[in-house]
CSV table of C-alpha atoms in Angstrom, one decimal:
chain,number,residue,atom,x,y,z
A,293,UNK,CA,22.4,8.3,3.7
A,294,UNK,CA,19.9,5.2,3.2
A,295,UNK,CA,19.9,5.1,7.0
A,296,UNK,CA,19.1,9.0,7.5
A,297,UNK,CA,16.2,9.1,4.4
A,298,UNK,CA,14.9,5.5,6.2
A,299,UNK,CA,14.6,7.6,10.0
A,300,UNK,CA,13.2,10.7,8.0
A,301,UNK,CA,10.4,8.0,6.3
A,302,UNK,CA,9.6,6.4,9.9
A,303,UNK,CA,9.6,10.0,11.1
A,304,UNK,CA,7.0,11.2,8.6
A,305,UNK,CA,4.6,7.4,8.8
A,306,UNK,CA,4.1,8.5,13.1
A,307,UNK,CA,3.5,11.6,12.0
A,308,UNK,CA,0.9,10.9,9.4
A,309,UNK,CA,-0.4,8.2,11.7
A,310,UNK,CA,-1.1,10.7,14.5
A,311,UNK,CA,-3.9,12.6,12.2
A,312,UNK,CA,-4.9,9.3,10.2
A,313,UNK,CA,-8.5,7.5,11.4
A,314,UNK,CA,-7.1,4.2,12.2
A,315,UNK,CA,-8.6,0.6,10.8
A,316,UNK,CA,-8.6,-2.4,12.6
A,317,UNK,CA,-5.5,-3.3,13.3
A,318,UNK,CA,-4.8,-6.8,15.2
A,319,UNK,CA,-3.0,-9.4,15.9
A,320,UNK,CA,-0.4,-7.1,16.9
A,321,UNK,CA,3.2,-7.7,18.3
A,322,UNK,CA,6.7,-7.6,18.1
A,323,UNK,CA,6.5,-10.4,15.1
A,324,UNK,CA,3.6,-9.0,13.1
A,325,UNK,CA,0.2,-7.2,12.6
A,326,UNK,CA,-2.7,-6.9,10.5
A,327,UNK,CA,-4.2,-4.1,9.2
A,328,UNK,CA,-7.8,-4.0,7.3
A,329,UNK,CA,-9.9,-0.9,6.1
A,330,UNK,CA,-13.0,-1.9,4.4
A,331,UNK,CA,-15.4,0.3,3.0
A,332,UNK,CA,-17.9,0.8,0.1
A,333,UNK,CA,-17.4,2.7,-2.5
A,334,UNK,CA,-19.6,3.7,-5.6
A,335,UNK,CA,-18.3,1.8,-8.8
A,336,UNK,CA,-18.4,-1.3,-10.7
A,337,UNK,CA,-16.2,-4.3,-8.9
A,338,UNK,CA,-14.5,-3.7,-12.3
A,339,UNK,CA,-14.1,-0.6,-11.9
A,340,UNK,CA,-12.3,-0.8,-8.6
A,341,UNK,CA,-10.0,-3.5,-10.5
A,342,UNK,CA,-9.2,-1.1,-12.6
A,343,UNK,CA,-8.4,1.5,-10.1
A,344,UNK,CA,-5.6,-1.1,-8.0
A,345,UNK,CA,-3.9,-1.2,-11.4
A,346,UNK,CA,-3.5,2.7,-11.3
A,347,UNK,CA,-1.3,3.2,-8.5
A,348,UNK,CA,0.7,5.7,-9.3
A,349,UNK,CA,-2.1,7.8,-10.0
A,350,UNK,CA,-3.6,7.5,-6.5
A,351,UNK,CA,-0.6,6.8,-4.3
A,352,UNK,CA,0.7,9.8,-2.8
A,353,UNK,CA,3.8,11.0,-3.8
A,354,UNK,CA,5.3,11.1,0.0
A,355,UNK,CA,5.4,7.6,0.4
A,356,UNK,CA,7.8,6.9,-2.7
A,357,UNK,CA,11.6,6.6,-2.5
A,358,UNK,CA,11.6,9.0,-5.2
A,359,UNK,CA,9.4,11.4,-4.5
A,360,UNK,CA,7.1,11.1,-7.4
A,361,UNK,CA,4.5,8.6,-7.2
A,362,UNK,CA,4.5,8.7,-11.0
A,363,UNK,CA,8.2,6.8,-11.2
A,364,UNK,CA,6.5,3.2,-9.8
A,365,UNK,CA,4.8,0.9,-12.2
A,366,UNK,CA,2.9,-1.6,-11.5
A,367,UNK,CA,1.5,-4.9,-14.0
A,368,UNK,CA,-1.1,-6.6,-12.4
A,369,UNK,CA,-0.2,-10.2,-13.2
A,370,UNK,CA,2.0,-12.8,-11.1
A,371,UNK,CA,5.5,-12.5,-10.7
A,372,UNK,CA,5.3,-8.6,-12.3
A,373,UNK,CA,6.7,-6.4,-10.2
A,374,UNK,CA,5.1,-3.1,-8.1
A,375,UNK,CA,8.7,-0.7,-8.9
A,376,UNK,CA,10.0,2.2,-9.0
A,377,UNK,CA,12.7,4.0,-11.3
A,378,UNK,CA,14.4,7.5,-11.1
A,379,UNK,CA,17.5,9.2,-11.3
A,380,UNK,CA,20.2,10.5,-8.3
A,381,UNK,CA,22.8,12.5,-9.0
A,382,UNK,CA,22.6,11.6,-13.1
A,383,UNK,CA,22.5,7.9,-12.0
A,384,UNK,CA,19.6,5.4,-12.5
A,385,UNK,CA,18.0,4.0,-9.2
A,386,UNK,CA,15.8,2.4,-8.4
A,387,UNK,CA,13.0,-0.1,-5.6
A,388,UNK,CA,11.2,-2.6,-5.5
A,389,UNK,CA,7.8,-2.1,-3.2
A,390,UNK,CA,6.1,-5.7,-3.9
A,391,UNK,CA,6.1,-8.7,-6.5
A,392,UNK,CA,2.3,-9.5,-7.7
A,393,UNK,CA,0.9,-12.9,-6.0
A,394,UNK,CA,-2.2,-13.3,-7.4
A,395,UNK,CA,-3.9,-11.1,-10.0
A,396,UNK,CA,-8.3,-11.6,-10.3
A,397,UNK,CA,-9.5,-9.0,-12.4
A,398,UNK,CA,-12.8,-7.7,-11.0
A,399,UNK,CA,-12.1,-9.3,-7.8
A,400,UNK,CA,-8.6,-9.0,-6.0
A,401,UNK,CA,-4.7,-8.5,-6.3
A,402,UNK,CA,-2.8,-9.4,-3.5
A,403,UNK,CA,1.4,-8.5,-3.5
A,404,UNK,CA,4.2,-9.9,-1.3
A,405,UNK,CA,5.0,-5.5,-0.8
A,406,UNK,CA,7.8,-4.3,1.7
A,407,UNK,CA,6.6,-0.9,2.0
A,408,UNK,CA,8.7,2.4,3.4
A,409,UNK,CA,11.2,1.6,6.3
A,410,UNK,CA,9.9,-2.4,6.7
A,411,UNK,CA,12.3,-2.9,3.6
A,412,UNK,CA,14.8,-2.9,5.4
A,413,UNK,CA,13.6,-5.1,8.3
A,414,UNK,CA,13.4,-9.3,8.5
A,415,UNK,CA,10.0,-9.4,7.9
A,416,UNK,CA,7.4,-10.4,4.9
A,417,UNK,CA,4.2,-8.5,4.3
A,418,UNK,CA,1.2,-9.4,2.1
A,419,UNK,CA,-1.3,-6.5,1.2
A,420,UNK,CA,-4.5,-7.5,-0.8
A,421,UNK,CA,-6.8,-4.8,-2.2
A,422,UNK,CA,-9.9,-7.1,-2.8
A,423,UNK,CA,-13.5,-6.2,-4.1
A,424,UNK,CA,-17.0,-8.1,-4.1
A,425,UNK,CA,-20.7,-6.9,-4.9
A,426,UNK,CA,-22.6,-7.7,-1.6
A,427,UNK,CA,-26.5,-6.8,-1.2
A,428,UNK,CA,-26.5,-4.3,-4.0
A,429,UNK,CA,-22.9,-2.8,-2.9
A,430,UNK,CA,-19.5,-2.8,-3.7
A,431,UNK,CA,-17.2,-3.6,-1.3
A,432,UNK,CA,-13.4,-2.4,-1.0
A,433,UNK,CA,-10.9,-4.5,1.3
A,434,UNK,CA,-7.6,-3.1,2.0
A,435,UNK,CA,-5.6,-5.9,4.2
A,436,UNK,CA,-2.1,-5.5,4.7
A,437,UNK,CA,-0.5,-8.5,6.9
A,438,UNK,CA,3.1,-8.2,8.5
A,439,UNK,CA,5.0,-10.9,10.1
A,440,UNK,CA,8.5,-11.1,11.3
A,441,UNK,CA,11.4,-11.6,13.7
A,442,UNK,CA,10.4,-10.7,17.1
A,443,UNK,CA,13.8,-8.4,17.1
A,444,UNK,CA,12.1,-6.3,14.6
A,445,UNK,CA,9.7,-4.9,17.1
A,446,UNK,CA,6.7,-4.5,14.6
A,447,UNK,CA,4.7,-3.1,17.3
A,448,UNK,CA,6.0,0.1,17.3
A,449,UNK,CA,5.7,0.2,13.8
A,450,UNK,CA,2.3,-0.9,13.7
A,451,UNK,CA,0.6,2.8,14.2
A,452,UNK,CA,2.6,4.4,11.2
A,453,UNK,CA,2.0,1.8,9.2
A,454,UNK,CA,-1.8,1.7,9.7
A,455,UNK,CA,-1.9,5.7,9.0
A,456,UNK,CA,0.3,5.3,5.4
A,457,UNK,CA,-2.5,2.0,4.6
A,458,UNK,CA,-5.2,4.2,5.9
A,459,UNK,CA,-4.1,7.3,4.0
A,460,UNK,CA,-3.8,5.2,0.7
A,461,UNK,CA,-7.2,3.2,1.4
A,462,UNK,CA,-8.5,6.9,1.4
A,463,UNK,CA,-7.4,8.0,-1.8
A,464,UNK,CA,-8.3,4.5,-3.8
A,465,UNK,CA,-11.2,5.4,-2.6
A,466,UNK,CA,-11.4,8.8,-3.7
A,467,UNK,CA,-9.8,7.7,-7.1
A,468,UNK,CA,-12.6,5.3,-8.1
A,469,UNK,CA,-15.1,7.3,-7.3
A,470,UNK,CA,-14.2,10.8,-8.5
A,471,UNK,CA,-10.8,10.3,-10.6
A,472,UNK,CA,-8.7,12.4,-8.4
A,473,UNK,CA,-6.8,10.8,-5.2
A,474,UNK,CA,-7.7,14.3,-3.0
């Protein structure tokens, strides 16, 4: 079963990646890649704080093990934990998509994250959503950095992965500035 739902998930990231705008992505190969999408957006570098530590209301609920966006938690200090918790068959279960690293309040919070089907893989991956007022702006930075056993053939999964950031990016986005992820 965790094998099927892990295809289904890959299935559904190259799909999404297809109809996603992509960032730049770089550095890629078999061992890694790097994805950033920057943008501005119109808040407060507070605000957008604020907004990273809301994730389960801007994530989207498709790229959740359980569905529901609204089952992960996430407290934005080091060592805190980025899970998620929800019941299968009358049993608890539950994931674990990142550990905080470093928490800045009105500046950055980075997480060591394994995100969708590169939990499974030999790899680590660091995303950082960071913010900084430049000439009058605030500036969003969405970097998510993969790196791993050649074997693991990160490559391939480079595109899908740079369509779920990009999707997410999006919606952070969307969040800060209007409330609503869509």
């Amino acid at each position: 079963m965790k094998t099927a739902h892990t295809r289904a998930f890959a299935a559904a990231l190259l799909v999404l990646a297809s109809a996603t705008a992509h960032a730049d992505t770089s550095d890629v190969s078999s061992s890694g890649f790097t994805i950033t999408y920057a943008m501005v957006v119109d808040a407060e570098p507070q605000k957008v704080w604020q907004a990273f530590t809301q994730l389960p209301k801007w994530w989207n609920n498709a790229h959740s093990w359980s569905g529901q966006a609204s089952n992960m938690t996430l407290d934005a200090s080091a060592g805190s934990c980025w899970c998620e918790q929800w019941t299968v068959a009358g049993a608890p279960a539950s994931a674990v998509h990142g550990r905080v690293l470093l928490a800045l309040p009105g500046s950055a919070l980075r997480l060591q994250a394994w995100l969708g089907p590169l939990q499974e893989q030999p790899v680590a991956g660091v995303l950082t959503f960071g913010t900084a007022r430049r000439e009058g702006a605030t500036r969003l930075r969405v970097t998510y950095r993969v790196a791993g056993a050649p074997e693991a053939g990160l490559d391939k999964l480079a595109p899908a992965v740079d369509g779920v950031i990009g999707e997410q990016a999006k919606r952070l986005k969307a969040f800060i500035e209007t409330g609503k992820p869509d």
